[in-house]
Backbone atoms as SQL, in Angstrom:
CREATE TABLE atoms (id INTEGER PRIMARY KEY, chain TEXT, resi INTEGER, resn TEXT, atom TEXT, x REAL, y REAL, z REAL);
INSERT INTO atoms VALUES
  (1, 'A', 1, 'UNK', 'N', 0.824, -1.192, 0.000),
  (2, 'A', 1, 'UNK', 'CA', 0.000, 0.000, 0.000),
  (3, 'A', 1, 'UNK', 'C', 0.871, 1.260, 0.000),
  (4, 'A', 2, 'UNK', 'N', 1.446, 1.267, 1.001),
  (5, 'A', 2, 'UNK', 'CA', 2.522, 2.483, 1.181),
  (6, 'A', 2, 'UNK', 'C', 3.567, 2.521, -0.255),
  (7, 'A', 3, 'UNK', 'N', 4.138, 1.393, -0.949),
  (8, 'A', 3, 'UNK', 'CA', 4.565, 1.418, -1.880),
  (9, 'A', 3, 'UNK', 'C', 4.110, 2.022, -2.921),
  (10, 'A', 4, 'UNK', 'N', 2.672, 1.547, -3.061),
  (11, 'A', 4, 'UNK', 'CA', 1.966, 1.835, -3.969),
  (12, 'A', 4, 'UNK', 'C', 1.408, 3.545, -4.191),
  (13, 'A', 5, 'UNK', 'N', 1.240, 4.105, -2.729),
  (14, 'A', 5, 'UNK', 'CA', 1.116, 5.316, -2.611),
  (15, 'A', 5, 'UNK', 'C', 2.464, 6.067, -3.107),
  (16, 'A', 6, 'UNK', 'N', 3.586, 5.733, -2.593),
  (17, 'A', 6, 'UNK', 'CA', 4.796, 6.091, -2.963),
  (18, 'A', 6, 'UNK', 'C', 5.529, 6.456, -4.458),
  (19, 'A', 7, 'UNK', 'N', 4.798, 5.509, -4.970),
  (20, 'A', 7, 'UNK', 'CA', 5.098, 5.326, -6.689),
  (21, 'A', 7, 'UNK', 'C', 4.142, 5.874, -6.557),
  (22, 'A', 8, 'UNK', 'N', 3.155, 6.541, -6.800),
  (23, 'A', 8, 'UNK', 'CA', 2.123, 7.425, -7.054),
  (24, 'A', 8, 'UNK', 'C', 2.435, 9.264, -6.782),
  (25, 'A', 9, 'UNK', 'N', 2.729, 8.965, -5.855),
  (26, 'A', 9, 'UNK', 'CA', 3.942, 10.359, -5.232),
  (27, 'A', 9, 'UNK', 'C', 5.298, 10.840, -6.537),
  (28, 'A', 10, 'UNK', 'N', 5.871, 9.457, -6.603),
  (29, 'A', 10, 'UNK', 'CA', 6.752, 9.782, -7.269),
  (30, 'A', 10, 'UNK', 'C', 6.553, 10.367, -8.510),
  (31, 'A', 11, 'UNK', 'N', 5.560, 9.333, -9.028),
  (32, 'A', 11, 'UNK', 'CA', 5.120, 9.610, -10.646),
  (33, 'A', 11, 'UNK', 'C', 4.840, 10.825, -10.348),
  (34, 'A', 12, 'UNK', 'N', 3.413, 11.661, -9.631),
  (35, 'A', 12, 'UNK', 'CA', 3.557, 12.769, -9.476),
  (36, 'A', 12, 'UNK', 'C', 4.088, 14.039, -9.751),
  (37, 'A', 13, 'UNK', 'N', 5.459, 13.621, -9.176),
  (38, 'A', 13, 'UNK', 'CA', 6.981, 14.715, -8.933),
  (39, 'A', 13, 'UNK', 'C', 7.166, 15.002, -10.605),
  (40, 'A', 14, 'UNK', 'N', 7.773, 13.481, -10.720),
  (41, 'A', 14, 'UNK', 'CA', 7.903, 13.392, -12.285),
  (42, 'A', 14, 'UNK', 'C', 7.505, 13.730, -13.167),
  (43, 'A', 15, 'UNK', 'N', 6.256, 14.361, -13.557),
  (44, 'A', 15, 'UNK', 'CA', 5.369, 14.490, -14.510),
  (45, 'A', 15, 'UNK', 'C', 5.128, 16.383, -14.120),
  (46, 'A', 16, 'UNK', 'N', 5.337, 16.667, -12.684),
  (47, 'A', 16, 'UNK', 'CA', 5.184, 17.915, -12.431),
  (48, 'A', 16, 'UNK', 'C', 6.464, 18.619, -12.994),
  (49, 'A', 17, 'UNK', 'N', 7.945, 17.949, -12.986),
  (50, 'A', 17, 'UNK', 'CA', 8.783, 18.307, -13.852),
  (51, 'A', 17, 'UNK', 'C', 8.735, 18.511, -15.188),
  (52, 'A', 18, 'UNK', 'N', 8.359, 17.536, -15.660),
  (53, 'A', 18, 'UNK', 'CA', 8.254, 17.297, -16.921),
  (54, 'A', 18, 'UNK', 'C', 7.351, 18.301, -17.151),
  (55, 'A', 19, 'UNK', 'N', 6.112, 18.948, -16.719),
  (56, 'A', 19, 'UNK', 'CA', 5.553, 20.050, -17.041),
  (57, 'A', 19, 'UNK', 'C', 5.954, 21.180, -17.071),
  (58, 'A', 20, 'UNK', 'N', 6.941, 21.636, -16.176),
  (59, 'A', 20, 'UNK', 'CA', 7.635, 22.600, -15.971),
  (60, 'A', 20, 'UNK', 'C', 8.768, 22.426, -17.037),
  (61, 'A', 21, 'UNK', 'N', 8.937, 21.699, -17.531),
  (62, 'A', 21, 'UNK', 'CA', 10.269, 22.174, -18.759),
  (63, 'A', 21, 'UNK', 'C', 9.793, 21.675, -19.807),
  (64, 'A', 22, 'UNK', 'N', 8.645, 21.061, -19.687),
  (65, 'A', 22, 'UNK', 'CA', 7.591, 21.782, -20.992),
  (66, 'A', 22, 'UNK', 'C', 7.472, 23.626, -21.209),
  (67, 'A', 23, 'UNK', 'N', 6.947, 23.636, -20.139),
  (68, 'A', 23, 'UNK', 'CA', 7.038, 25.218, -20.683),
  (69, 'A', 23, 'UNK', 'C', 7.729, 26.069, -20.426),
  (70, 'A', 24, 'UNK', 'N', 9.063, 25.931, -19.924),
  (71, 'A', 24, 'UNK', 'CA', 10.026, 26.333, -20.414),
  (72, 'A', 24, 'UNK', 'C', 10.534, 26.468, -22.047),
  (73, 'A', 25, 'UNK', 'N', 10.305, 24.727, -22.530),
  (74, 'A', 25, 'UNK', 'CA', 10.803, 24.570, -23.904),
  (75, 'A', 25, 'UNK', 'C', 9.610, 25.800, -24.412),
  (76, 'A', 26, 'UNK', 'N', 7.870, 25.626, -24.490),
  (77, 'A', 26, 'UNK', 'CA', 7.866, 26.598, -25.241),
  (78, 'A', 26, 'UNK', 'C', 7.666, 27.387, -25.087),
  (79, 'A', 27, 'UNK', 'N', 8.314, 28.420, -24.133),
  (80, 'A', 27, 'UNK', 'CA', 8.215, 29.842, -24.124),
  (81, 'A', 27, 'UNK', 'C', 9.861, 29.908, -24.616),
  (82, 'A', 28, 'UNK', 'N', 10.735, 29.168, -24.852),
  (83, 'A', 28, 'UNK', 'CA', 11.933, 29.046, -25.505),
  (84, 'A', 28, 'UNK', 'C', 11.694, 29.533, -26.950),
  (85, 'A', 29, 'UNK', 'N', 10.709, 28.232, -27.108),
  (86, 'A', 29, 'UNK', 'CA', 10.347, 28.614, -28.555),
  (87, 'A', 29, 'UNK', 'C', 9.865, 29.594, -29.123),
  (88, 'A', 30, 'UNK', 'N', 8.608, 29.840, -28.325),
  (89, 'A', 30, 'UNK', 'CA', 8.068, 31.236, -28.957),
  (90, 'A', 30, 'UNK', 'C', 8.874, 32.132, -29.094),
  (91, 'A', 31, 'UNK', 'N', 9.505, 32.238, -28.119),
  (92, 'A', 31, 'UNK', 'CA', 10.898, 33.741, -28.372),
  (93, 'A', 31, 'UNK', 'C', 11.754, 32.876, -29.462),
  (94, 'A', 32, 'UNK', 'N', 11.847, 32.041, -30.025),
  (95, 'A', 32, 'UNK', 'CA', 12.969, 31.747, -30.998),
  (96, 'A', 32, 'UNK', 'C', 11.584, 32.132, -31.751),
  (97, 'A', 33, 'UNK', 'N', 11.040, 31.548, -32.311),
  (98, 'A', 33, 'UNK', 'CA', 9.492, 31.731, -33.041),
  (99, 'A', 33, 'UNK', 'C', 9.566, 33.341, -33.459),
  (100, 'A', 34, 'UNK', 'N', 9.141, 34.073, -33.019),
  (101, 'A', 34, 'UNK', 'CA', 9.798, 35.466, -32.579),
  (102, 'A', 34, 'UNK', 'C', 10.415, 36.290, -33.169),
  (103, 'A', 35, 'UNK', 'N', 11.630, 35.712, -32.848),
  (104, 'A', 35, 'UNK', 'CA', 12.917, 36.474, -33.465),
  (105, 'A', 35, 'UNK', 'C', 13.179, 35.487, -34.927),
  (106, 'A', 36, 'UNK', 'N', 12.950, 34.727, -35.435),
  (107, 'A', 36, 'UNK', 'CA', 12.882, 33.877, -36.992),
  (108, 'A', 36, 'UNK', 'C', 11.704, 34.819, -37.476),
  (109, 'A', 37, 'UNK', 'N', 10.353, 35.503, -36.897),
  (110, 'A', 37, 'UNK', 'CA', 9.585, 36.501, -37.719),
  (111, 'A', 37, 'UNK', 'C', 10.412, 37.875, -37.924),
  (112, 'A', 38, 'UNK', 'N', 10.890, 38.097, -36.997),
  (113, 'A', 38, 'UNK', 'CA', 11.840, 39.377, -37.156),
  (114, 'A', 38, 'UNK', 'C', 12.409, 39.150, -38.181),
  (115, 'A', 39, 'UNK', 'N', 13.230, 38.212, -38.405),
  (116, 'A', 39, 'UNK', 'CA', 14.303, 37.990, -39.584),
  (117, 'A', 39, 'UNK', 'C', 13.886, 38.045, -40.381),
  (118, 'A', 40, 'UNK', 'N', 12.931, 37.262, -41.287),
  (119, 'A', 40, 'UNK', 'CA', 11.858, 37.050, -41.988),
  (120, 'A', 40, 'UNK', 'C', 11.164, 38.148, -42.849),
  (121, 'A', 41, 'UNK', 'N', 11.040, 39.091, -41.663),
  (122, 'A', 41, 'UNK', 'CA', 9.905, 40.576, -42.048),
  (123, 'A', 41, 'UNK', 'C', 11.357, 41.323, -42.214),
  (124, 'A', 42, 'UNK', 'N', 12.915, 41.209, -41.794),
  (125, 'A', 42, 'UNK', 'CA', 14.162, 42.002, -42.284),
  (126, 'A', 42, 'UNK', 'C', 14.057, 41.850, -43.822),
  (127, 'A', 43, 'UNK', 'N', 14.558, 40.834, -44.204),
  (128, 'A', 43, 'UNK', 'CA', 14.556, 40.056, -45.063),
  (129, 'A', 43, 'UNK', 'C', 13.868, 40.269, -46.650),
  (130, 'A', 44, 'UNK', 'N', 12.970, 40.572, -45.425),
  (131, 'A', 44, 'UNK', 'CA', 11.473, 40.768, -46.733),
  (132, 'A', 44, 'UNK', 'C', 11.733, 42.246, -47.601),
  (133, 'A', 45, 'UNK', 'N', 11.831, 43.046, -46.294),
  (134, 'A', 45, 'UNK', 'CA', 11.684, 44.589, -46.738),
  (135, 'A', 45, 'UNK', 'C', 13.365, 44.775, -47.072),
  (136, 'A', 46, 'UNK', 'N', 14.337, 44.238, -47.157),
  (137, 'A', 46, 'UNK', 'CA', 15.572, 44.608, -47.659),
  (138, 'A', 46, 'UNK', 'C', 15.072, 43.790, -49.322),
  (139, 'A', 47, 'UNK', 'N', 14.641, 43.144, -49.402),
  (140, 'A', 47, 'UNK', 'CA', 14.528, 42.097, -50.940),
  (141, 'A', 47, 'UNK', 'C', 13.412, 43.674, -51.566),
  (142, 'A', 48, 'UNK', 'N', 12.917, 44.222, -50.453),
  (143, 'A', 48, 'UNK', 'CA', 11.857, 44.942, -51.277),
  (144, 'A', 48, 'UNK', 'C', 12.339, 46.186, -51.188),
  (145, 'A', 49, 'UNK', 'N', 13.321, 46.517, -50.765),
  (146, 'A', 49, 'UNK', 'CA', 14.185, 47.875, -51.046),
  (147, 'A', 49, 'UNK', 'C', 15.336, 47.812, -52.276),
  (148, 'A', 50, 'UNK', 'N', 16.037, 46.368, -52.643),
  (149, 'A', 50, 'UNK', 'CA', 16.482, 45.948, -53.285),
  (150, 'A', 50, 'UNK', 'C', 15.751, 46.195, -54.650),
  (151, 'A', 51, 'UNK', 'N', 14.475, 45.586, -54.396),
  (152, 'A', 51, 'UNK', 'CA', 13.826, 45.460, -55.827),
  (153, 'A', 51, 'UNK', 'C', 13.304, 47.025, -56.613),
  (154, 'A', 52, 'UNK', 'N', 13.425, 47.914, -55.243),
  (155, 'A', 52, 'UNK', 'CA', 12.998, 49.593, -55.789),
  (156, 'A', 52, 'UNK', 'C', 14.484, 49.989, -56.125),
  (157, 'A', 53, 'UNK', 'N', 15.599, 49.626, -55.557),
  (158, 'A', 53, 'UNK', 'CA', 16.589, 50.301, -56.608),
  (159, 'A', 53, 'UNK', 'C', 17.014, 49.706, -57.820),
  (160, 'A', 54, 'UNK', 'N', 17.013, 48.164, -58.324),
  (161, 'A', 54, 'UNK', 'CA', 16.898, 47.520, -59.645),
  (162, 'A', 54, 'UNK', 'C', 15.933, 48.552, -60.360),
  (163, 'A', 55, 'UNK', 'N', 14.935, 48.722, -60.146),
  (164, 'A', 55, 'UNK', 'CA', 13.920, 49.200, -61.015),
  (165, 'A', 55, 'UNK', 'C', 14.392, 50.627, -61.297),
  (166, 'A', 56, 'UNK', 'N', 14.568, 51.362, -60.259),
  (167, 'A', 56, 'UNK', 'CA', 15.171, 52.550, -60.166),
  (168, 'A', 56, 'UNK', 'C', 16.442, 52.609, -61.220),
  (169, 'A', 57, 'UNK', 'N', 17.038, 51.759, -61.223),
  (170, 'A', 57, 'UNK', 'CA', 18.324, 51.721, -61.811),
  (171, 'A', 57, 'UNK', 'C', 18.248, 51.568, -63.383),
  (172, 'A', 58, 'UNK', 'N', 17.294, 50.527, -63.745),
  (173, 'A', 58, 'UNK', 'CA', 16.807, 50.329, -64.942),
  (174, 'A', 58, 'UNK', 'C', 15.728, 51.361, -65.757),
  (175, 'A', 59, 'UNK', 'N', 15.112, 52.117, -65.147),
  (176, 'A', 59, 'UNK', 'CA', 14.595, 53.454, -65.586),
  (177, 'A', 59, 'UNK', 'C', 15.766, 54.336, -65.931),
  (178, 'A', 60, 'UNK', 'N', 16.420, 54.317, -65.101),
  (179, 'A', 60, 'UNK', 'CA', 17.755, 55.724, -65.273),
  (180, 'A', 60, 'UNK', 'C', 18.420, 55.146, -66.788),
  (181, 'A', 61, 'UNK', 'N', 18.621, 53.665, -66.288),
  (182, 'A', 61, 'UNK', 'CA', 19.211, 53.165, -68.232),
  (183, 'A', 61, 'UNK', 'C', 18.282, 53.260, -69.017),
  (184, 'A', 62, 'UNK', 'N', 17.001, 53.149, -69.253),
  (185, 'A', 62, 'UNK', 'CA', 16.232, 53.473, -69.770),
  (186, 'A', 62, 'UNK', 'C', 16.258, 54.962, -70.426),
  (187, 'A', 63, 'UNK', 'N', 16.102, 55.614, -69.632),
  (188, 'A', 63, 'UNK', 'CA', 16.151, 57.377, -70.177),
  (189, 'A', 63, 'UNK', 'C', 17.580, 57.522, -70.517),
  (190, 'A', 64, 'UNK', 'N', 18.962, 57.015, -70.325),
  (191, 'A', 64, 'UNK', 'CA', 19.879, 57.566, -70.518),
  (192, 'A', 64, 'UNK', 'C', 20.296, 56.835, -71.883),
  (193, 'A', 65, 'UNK', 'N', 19.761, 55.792, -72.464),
  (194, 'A', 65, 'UNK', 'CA', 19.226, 54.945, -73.682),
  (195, 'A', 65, 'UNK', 'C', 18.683, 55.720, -74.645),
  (196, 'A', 66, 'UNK', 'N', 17.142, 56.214, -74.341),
  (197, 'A', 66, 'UNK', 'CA', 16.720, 56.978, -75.256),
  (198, 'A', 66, 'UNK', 'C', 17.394, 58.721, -74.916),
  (199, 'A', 67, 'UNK', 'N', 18.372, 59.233, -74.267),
  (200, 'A', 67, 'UNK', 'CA', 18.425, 60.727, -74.800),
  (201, 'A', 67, 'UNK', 'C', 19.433, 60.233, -75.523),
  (202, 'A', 68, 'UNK', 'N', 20.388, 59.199, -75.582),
  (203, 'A', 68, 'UNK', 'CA', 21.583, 58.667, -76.601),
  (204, 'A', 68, 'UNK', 'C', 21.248, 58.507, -77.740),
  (205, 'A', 69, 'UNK', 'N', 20.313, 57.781, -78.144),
  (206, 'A', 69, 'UNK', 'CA', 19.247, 57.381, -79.000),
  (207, 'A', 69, 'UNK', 'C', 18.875, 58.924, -80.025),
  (208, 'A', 70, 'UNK', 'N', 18.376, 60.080, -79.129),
  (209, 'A', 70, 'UNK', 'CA', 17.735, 61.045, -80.006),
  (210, 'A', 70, 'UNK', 'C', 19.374, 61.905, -80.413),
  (211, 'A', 71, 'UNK', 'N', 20.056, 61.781, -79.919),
  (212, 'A', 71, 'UNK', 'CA', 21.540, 62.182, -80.377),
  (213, 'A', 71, 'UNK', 'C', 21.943, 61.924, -81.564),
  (214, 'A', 72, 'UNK', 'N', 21.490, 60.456, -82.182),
  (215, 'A', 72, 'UNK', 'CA', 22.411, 59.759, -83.496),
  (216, 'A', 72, 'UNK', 'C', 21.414, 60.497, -84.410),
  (217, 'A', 73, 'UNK', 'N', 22.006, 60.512, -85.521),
  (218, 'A', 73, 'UNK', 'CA', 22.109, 60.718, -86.657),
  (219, 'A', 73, 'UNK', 'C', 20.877, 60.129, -87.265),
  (220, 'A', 74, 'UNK', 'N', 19.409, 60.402, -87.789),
  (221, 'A', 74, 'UNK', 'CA', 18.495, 59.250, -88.498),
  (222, 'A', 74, 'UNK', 'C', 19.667, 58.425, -89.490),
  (223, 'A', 75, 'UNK', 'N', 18.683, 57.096, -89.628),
  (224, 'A', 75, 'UNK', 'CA', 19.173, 56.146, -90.198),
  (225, 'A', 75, 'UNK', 'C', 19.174, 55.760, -91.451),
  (226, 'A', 76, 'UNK', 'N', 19.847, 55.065, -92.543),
  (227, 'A', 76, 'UNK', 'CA', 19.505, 54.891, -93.712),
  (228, 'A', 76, 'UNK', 'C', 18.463, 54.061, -94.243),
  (229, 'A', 77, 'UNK', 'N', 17.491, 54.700, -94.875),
  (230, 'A', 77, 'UNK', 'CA', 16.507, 53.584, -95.223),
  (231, 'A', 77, 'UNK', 'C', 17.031, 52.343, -95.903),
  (232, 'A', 78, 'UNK', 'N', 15.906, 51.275, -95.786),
  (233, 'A', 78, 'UNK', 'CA', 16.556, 50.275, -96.730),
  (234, 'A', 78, 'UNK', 'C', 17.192, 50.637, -98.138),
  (235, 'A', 79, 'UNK', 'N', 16.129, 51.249, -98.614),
  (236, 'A', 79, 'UNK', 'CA', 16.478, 52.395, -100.124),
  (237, 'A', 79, 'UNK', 'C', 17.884, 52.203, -100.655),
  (238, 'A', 80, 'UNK', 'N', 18.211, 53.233, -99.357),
  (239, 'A', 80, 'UNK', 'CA', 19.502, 53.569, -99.492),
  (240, 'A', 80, 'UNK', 'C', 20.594, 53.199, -99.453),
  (241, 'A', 81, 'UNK', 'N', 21.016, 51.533, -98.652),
  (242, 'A', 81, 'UNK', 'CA', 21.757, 51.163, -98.700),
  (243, 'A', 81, 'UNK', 'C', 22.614, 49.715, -99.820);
């Protein structure tokens, strides 16, 4: 009986641990959880600051294309050559 109460005690203990670093692990996690969204949402808005100066960059070649462009000389028709 007393044994039996005893192992009942014990299991107890055991399982009250085991709960307690349960949630430890996930409040571990959530803060890792967390900080992987931080990164994530960095990440995001540098790819999307990235992608406004490509574009940016390719407009500027763009216009600096066509004022080169209205510079030359018209071309020879087929006609003519």
């Amino acid at each position: 009986m007393f044994k039996e109460l005893f192992d009942l005690f014990r299991s107890f203990l055991l399982m009250s641990r085991e709960i307690q670093e349960n949630r430890r692990d996930i409040t571990k996690t959530s803060s890792d959880l967390e900080q992987l969204e931080e990164r994530v949402r960095d990440l995001a808005r540098q790819l999307q600051e990235e992608r406004h100066r490509r574009e940016k960059l390719e407009l500027k070649l763009e216009n600096t294309l066509m004022r080169f462009e209205r510079r030359l000389p018209p071309g020879r028709g087929a006609s003519e050559q």
